[in-house]
PDB file of C-alpha atoms in Angstrom:
ATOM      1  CA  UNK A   1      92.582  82.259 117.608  1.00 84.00           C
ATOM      2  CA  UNK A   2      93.246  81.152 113.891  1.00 91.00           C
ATOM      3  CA  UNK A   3      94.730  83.705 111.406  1.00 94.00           C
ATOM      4  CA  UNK A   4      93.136  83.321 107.658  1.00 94.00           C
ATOM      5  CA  UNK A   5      94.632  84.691 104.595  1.00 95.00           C
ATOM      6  CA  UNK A   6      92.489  85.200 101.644  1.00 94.00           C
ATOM      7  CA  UNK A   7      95.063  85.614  99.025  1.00 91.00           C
ATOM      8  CA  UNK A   8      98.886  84.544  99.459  1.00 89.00           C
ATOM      9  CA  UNK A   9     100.722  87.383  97.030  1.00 88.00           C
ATOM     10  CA  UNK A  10     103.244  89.792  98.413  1.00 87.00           C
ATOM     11  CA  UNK A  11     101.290  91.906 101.329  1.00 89.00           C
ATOM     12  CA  UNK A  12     100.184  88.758 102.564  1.00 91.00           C
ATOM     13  CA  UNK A  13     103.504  87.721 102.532  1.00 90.00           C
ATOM     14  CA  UNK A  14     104.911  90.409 104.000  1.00 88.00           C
ATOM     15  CA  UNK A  15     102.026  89.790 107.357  1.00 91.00           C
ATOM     16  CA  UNK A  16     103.116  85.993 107.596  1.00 91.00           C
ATOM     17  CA  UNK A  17     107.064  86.595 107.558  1.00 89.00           C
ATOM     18  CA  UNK A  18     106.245  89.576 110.529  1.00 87.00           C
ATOM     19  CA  UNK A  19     103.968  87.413 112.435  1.00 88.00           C
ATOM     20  CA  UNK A  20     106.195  84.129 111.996  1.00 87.00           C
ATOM     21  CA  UNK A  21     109.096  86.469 113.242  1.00 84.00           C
ATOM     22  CA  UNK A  22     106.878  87.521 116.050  1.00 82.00           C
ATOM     23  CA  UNK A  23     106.023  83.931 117.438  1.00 77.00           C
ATOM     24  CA  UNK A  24     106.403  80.492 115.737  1.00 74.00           C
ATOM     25  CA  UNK A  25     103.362  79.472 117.247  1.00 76.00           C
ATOM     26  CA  UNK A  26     100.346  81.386 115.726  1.00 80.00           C
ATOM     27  CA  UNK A  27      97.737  79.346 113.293  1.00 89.00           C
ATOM     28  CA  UNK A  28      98.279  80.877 110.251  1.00 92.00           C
ATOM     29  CA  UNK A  29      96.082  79.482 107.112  1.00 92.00           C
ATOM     30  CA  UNK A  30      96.127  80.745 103.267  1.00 92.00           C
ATOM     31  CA  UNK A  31      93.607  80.032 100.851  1.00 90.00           C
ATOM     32  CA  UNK A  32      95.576  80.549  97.808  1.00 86.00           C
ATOM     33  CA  UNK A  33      95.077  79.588  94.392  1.00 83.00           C
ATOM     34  CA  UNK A  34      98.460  79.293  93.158  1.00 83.00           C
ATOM     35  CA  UNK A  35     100.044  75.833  94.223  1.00 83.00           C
ATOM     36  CA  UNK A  36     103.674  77.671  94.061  1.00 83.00           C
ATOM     37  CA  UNK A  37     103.186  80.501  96.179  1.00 84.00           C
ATOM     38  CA  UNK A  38     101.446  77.669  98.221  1.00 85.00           C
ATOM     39  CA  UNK A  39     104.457  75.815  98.441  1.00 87.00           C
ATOM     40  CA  UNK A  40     106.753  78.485  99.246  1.00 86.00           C
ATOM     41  CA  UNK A  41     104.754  79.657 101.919  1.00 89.00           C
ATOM     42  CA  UNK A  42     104.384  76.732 103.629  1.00 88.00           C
ATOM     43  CA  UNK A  43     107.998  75.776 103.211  1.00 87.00           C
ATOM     44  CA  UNK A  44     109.232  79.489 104.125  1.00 87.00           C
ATOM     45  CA  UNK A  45     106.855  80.176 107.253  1.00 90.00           C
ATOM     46  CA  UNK A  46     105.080  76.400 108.089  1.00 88.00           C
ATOM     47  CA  UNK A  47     101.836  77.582 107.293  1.00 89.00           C
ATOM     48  CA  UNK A  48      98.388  75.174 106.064  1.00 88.00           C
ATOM     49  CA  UNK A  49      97.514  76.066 102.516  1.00 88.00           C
ATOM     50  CA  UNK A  50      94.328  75.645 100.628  1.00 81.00           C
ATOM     51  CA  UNK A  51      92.531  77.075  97.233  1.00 78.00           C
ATOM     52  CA  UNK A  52      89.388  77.703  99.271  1.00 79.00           C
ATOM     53  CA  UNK A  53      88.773  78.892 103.004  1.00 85.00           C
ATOM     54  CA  UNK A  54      86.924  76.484 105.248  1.00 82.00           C
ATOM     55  CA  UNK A  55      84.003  76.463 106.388  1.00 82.00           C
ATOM     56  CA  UNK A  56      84.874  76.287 109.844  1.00 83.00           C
ATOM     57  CA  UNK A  57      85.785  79.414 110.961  1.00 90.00           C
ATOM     58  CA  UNK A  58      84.435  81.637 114.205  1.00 93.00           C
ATOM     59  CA  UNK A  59      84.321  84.744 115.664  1.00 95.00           C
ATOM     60  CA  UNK A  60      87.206  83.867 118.081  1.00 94.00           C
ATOM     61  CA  UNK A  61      89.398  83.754 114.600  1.00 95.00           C
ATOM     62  CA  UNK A  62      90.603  86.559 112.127  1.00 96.00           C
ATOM     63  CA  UNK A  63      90.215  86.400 108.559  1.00 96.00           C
ATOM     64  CA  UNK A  64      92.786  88.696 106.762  1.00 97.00           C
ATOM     65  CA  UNK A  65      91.423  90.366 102.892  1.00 96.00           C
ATOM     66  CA  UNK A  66      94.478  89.915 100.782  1.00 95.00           C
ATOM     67  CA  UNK A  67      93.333  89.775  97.358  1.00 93.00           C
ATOM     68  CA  UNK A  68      93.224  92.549  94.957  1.00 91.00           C
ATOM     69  CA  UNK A  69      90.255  94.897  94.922  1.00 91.00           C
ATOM     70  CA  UNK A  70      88.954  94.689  91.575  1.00 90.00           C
ATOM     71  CA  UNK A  71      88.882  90.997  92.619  1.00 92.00           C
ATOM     72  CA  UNK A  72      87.819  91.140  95.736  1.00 93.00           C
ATOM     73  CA  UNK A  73      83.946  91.043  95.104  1.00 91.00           C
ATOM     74  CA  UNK A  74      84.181  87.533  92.939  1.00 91.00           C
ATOM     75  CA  UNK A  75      86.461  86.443  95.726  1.00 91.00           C
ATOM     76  CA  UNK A  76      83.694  87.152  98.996  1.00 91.00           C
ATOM     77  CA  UNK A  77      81.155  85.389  96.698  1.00 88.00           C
ATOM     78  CA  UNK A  78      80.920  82.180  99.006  1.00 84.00           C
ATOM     79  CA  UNK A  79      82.790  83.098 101.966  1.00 89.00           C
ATOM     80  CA  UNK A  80      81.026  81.795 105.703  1.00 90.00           C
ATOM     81  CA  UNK A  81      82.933  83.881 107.365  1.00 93.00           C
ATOM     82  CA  UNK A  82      80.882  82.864 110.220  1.00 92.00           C
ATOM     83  CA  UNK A  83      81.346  85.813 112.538  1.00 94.00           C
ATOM     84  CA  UNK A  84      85.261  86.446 112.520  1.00 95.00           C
ATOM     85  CA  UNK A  85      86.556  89.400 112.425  1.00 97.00           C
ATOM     86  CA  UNK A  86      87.626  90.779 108.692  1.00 97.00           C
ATOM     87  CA  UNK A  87      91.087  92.637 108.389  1.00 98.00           C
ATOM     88  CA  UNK A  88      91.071  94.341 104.984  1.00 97.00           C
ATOM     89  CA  UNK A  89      94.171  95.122 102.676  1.00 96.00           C
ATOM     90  CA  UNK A  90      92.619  95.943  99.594  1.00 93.00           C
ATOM     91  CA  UNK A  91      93.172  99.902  98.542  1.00 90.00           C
ATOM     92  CA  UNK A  92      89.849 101.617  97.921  1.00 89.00           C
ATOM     93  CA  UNK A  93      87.622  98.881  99.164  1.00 92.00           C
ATOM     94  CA  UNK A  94      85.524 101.034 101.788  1.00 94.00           C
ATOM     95  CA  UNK A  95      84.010  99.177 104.631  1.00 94.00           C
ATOM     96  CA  UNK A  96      80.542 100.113 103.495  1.00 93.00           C
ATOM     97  CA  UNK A  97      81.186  98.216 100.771  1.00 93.00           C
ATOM     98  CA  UNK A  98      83.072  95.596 102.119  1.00 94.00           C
ATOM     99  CA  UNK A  99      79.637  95.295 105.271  1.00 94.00           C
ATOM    100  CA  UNK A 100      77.535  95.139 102.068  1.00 92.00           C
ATOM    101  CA  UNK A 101      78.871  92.352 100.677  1.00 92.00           C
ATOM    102  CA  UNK A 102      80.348  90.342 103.529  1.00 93.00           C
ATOM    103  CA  UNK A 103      76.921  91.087 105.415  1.00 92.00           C
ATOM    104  CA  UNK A 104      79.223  92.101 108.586  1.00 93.00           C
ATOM    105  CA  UNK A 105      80.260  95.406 110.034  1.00 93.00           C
ATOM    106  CA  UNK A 106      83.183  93.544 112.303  1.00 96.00           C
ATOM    107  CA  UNK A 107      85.875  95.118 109.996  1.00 97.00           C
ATOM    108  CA  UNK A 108      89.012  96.794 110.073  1.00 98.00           C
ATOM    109  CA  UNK A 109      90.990  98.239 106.948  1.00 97.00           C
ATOM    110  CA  UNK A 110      94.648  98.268 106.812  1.00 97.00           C
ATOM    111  CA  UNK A 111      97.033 100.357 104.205  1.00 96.00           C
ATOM    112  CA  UNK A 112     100.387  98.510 104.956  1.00 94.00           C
ATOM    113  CA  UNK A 113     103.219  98.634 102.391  1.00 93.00           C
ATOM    114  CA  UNK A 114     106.146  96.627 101.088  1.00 89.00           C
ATOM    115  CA  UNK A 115     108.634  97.193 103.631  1.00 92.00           C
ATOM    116  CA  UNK A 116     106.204  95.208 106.221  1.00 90.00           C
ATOM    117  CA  UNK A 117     108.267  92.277 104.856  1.00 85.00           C
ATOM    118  CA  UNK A 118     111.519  93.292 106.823  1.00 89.00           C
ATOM    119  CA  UNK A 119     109.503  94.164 109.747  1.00 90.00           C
ATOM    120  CA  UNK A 120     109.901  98.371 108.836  1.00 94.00           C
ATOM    121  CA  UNK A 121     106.105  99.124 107.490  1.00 94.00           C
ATOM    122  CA  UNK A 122     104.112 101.792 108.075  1.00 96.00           C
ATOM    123  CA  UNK A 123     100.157 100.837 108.284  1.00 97.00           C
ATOM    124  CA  UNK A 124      97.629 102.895 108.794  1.00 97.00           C
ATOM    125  CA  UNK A 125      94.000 101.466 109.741  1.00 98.00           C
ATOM    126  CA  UNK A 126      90.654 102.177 110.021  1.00 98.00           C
ATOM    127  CA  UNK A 127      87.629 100.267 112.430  1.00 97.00           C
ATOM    128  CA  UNK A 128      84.123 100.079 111.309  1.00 93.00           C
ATOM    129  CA  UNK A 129      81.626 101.574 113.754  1.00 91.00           C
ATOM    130  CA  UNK A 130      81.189  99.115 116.519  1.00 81.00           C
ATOM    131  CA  UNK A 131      83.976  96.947 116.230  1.00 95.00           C
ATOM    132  CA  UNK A 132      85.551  96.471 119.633  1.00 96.00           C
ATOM    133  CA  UNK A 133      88.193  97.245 121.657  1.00 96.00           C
ATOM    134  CA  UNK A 134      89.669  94.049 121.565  1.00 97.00           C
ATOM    135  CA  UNK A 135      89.154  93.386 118.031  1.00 97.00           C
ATOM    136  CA  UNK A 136      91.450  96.785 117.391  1.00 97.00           C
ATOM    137  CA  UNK A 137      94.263  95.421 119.560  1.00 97.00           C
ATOM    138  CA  UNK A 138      94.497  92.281 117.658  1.00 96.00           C
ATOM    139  CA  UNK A 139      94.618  94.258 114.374  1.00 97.00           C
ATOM    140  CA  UNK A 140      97.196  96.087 116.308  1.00 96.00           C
ATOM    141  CA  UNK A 141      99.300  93.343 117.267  1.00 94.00           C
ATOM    142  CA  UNK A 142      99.195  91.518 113.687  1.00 94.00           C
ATOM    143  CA  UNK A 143      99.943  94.959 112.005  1.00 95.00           C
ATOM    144  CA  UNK A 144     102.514  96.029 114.974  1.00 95.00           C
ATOM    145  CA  UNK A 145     104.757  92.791 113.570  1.00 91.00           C
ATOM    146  CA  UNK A 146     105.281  94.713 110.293  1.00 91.00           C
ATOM    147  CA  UNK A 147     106.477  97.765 111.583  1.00 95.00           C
ATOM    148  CA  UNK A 148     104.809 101.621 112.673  1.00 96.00           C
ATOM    149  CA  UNK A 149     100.834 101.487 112.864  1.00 97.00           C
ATOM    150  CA  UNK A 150      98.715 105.177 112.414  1.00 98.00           C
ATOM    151  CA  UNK A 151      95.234 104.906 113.730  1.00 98.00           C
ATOM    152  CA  UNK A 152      93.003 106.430 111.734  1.00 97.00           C
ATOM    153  CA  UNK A 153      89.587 108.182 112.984  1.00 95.00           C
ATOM    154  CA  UNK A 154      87.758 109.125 109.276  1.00 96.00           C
ATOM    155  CA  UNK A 155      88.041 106.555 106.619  1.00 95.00           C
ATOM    156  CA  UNK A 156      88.490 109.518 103.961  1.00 94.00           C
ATOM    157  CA  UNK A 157      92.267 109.427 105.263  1.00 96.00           C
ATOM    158  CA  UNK A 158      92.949 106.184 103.955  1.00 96.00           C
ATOM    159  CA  UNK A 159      92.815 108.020 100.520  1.00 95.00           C
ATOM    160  CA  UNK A 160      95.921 109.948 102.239  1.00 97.00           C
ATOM    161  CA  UNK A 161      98.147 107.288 103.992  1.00 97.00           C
ATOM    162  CA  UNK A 162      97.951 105.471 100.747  1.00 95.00           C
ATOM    163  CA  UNK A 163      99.145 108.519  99.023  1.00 96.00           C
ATOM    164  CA  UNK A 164     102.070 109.137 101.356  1.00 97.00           C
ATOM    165  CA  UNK A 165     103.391 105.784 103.037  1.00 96.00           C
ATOM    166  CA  UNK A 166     101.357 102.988 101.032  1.00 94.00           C
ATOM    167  CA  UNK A 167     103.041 104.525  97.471  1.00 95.00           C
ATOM    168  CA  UNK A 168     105.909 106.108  99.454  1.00 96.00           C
ATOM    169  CA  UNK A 169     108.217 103.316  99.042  1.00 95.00           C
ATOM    170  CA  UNK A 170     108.200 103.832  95.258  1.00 97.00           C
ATOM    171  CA  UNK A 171     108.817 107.530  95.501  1.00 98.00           C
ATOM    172  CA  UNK A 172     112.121 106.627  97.555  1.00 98.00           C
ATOM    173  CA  UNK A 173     113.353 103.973  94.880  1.00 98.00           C
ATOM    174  CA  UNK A 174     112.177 106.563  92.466  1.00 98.00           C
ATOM    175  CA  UNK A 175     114.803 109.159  94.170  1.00 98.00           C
ATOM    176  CA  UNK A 176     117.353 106.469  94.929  1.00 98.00           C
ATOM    177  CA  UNK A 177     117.558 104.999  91.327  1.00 98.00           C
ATOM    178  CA  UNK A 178     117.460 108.795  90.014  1.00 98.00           C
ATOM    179  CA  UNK A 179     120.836 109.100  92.133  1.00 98.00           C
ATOM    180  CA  UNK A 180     122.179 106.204  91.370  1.00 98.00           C
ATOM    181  CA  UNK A 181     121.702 107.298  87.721  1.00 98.00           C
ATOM    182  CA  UNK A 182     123.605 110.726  88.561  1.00 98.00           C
ATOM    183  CA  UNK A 183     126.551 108.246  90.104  1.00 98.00           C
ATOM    184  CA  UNK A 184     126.806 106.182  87.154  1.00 98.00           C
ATOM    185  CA  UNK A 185     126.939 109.416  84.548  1.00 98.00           C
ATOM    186  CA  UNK A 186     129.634 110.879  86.949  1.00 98.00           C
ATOM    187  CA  UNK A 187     131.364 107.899  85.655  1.00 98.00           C
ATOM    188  CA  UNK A 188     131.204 105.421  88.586  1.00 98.00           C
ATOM    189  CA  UNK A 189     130.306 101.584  87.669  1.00 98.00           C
ATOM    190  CA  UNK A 190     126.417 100.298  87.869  1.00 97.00           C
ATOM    191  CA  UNK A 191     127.539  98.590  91.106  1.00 98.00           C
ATOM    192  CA  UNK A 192     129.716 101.163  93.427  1.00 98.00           C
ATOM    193  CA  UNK A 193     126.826 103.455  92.113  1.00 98.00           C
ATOM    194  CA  UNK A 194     124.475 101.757  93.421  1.00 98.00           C
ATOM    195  CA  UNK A 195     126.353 101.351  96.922  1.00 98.00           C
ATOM    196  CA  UNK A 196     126.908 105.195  96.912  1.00 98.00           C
ATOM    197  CA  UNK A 197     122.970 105.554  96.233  1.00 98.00           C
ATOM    198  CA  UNK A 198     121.872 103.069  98.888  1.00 98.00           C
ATOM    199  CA  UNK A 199     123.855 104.005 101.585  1.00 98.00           C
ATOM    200  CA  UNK A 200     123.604 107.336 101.123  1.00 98.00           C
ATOM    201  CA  UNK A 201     119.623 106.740 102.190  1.00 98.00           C
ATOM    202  CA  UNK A 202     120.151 104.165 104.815  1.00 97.00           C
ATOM    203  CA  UNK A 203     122.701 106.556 106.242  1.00 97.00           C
ATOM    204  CA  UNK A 204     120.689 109.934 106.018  1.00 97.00           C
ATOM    205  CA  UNK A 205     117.184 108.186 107.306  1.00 96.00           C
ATOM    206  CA  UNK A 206     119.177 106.332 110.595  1.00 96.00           C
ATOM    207  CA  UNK A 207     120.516 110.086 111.389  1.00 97.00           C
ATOM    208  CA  UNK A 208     117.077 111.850 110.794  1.00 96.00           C
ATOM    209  CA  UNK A 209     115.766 108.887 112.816  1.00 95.00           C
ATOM    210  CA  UNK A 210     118.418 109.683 115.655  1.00 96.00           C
ATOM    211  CA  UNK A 211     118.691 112.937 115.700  1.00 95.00           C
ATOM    212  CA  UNK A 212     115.163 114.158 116.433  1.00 89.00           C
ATOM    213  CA  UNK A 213     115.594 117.275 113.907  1.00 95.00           C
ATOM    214  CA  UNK A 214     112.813 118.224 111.556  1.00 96.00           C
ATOM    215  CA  UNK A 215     114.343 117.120 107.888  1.00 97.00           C
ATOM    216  CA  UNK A 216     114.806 121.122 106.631  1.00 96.00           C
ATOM    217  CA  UNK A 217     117.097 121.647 109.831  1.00 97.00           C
ATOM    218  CA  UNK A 218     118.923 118.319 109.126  1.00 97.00           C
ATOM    219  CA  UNK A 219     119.380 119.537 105.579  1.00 97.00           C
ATOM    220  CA  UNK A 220     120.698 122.862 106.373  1.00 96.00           C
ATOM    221  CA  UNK A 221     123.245 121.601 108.290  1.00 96.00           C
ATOM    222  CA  UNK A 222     124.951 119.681 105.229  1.00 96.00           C
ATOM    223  CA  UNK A 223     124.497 123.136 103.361  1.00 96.00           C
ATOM    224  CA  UNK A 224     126.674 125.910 102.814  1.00 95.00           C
ATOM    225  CA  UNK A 225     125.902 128.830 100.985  1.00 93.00           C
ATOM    226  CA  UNK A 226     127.759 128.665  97.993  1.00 94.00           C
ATOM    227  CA  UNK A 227     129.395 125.259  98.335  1.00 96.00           C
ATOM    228  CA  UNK A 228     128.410 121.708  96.243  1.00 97.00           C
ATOM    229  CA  UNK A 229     125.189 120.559  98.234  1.00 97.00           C
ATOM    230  CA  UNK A 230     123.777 124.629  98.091  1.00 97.00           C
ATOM    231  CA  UNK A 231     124.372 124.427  94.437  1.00 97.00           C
ATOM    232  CA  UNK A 232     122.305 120.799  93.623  1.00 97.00           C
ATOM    233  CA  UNK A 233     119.530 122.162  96.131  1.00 97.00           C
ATOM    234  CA  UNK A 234     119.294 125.242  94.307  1.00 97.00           C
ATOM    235  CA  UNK A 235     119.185 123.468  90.541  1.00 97.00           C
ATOM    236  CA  UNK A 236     115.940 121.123  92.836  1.00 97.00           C
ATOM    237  CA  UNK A 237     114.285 124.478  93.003  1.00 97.00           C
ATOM    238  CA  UNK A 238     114.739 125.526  89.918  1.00 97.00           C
ATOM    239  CA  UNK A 239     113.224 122.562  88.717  1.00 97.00           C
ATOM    240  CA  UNK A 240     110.753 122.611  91.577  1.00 98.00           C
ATOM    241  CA  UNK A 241     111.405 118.758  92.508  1.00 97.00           C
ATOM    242  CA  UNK A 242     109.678 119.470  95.526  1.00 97.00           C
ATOM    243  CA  UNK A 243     106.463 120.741  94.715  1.00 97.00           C
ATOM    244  CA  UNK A 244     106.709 117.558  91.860  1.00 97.00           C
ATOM    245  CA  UNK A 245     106.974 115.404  94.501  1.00 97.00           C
ATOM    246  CA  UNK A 246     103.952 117.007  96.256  1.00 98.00           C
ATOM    247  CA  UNK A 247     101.813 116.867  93.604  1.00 98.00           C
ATOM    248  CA  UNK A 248     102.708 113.408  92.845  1.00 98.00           C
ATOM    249  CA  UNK A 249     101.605 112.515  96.154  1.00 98.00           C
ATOM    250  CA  UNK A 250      97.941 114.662  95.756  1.00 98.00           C
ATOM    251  CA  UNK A 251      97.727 112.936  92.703  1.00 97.00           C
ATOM    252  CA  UNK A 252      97.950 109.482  93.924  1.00 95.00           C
ATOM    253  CA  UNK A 253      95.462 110.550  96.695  1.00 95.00           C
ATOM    254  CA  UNK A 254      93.214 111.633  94.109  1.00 95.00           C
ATOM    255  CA  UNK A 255      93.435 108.160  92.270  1.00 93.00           C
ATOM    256  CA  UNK A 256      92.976 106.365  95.621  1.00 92.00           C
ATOM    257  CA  UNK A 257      89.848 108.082  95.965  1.00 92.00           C
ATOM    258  CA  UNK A 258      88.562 107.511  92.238  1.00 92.00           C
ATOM    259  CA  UNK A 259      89.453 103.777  92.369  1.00 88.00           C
ATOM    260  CA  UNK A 260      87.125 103.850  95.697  1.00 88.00           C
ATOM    261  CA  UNK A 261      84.561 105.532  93.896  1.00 88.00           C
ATOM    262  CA  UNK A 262      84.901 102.960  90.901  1.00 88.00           C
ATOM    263  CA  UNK A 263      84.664 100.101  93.526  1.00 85.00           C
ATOM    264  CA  UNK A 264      81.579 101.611  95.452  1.00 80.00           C
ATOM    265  CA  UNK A 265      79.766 101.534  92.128  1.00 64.00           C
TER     266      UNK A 265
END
């Protein structure tokens, strides 16, 4: 089995430096149209590089969709994908669209995010009626190399798990740069703020991790009524952080489902 990459930017990245970590052995091939990322990758992970896919490939190999989704249709224009089974990254592309213009229904979408480069992703994926058992585990074992998989059984979720874990990663710098801000104004330099911010998050997600305590008992037990941490939480509520953060995330579930609408059409 042969790995292809359509598209060499960051997700696809992020696959190749999990699978590479995984086993040294795998064929992995990139048809990329940028000669630097080209170079990088095959200096970084030993991969074979190309503008174009071949025309060689067969159902025994797996051709990976890594190119953005408002590109995507221009980019399937003259692909023989002979049979091999299609792993999708792009957001909003729904495999009825995808079947229509690929003319096969062997397909399986994938919502991964950034931290899939350190091996710490979360993906959640989604198989096509009649794609096989086996073709599932191999998604599962290229996926698995990132980090967390979530099997999905109706495509609609996608819109979700993009919403939560495929954007989450912002949200968190989001929160970590707004406390790094806090830092700095409580007169701390850019740098040691920045240290108190970060592993202040690596710290507190390792012990949620550990402990095995739902997050609102792991908070209560660094709060005391009256003291410092009762007094920020209490200024969050006032300014409803919370239920910004929710909506933030129904919002970008909304948009995930738009943009698939926009692509359908």
């Amino acid at each position: 089995m042969a790995i292809y990459f359509l598209g060499g930017g960051n997700m696809a990245r992020a696959i190749i430096s999990g699978l590479r970590a995984q086993s040294a052995d795998d064929e992995i091939f990139v048809a990329n149209r940028s000669e630097d990322k080209n170079l990088i990758l095959k200096t970084e992970f030993q991969v074979k590089t190309d503008f174009r896919l071949p025309e060689n490939l067969s159902p025994d190999d797996v051709l990976i969709l890594a190119v953005k989704p408002q590109d995507m249709k221009n980019a399937l224009a003259n692909v023989q994908h002979n049979g091999a089974l299609i792993i999708s990254l792009a957001a909003g592309l729904e495999v009825a669209t995808l079947a229509n213009w690929l003319g096969s229904q062997r397909i399986i979408r994938v919502m991964p995010n950034t931290p899939s480069a350190i091996g710490l992703g979360v993906s959640g994926l989604f198989a096509a009626d009649g794609v096989s058992v086996s073709d599932c585990a191999i998604a599962e074992k290229i996926m698995a190399a990132c980090g967390v998989t979530i099997w999905l059984n109706d495509e609609k979720m996608m819109n979700a798990i993009t919403a939560v874990s495929g954007s989450g990663s912002a949200y968190v710098f989001y929160l970590m740069n707004a406390l790094q801000e806090a830092a700095e104004g409580l007169g701390f330099a850019d740098e040691t703020a920045r240290t108190l911010a970060l592993n202040t998050f690596r710290g507190a997600v390792a012990l949620a991790g550990q402990s095995g305590e739902d997050f609102f008992t792991l908070q209560q037990q660094v709060t005391s009524k009256g003291g410092t941490t009762f007094a920020a939480l209490a200024k969050f509520e006032e300014c409803e952080v919370a239920d910004g953060l929710i909506e933030g995330v129904n919002a970008a579930a909304a948009r995930s489902a738009e943009l698939a609408q926009i692509l359908r059409d």
